[in-house]
Structures are given as structure tokens and as C-alpha cells.
Amino acid sequence: MKAMVGDRLVVTSRHVDEARRIGEILEVHGPDGTPPYVVRWQGHADTAVVVPGADAHIEHRAAT
């Protein structure tokens, strides 16, 4: 998994009644875009350090 600042981290729910989580990647701490990432989840002001699991994927931001 490789990401850049501004990409979105999407974590799919493991349970039927839970929504997926989407967060903006604010910092990338691994080499060459690998985790851990500092993420701000949608709807939350706080940030978290995240090492994504197999239930996550990256949505790359559109190139400008």
C-alpha cells in the first residue's frame, strides 16, 4: 500500500451494520509512501496514526 498526502484512506466495515470509514491522509511516515499514516477521519477534528489492514485501500487524489 502506497499513498501520498491528500489521498484518501478507505476502510471497509467488517460488520453489516457499520459504515465504511474514510479519512484524508495528512502525513506519510513510511518510506516510499508506505504506512504508517496520519489520518483525519471524516466527521472528526482529531487525527490518528494508522497502519491500515487488509480491509483498507487508498483512493489517490486526482492529479492537478
Coordinates of N, CA and C in Angstrom, one line a residue, residues 36-59:
P36 N 3.3 3.9 8.4 CA 2.0 4.5 9.0 C 1.7 5.8 8.4
Y37 N 0.4 6.1 8.5 CA -0.2 7.4 8.0 C -0.8 8.2 9.1
V38 N -0.8 9.5 9.1 CA -1.6 10.3 10.0 C -2.8 10.7 9.2
V39 N -4.0 10.3 9.7 CA -5.3 10.4 9.0 C -6.2 11.3 9.9
R40 N -7.0 12.1 9.2 CA -8.2 12.8 9.8 C -9.4 12.1 9.2
W41 N -10.2 11.4 10.0 CA -11.4 10.8 9.6 C -12.5 11.8 9.3
Q42 N -13.3 11.5 8.3 CA -14.4 12.4 8.0 C -15.3 12.5 9.2
G43 N -15.7 13.8 9.5 CA -16.6 14.0 10.7 C -15.9 14.1 12.0
H44 N -14.6 14.1 12.0 CA -13.8 14.2 13.2 C -12.7 15.2 13.1
A45 N -12.4 16.0 14.1 CA -11.4 17.0 14.1 C -10.0 16.5 14.4
D46 N -10.0 15.4 15.2 CA -8.8 14.8 15.7 C -8.1 14.0 14.6
T47 N -6.8 13.8 14.8 CA -6.1 12.9 13.8 C -5.6 11.6 14.5
A48 N -5.3 10.6 13.8 CA -4.8 9.3 14.3 C -3.7 8.8 13.5
V49 N -2.8 8.1 14.1 CA -1.8 7.4 13.3 C -2.3 6.0 13.0
V50 N -2.3 5.6 11.7 CA -3.0 4.4 11.3 C -2.0 3.6 10.5
V51 N -2.0 2.3 10.8 CA -1.3 1.3 10.0 C -2.5 0.4 9.4
P52 N -2.9 0.7 8.1 CA -4.1 0.0 7.6 C -3.9 -1.5 7.5
G53 N -5.0 -2.2 7.6 CA -5.1 -3.6 7.5 C -5.5 -4.0 6.1
A54 N -5.8 -5.3 5.9 CA -6.3 -5.8 4.6 C -7.7 -5.3 4.2
D55 N -8.4 -4.7 5.1 CA -9.7 -4.2 4.8 C -9.7 -2.8 4.4
A56 N -8.5 -2.2 4.1 CA -8.4 -0.8 3.7 C -7.8 -0.7 2.3
H57 N -8.1 0.4 1.6 CA -7.5 0.7 0.3 C -7.3 2.2 0.2
I58 N -6.5 2.6 -0.7 CA -6.2 4.1 -0.9 C -6.9 4.5 -2.2
E59 N -7.5 5.7 -2.1 CA -8.1 6.4 -3.2 C -7.2 7.6 -3.5

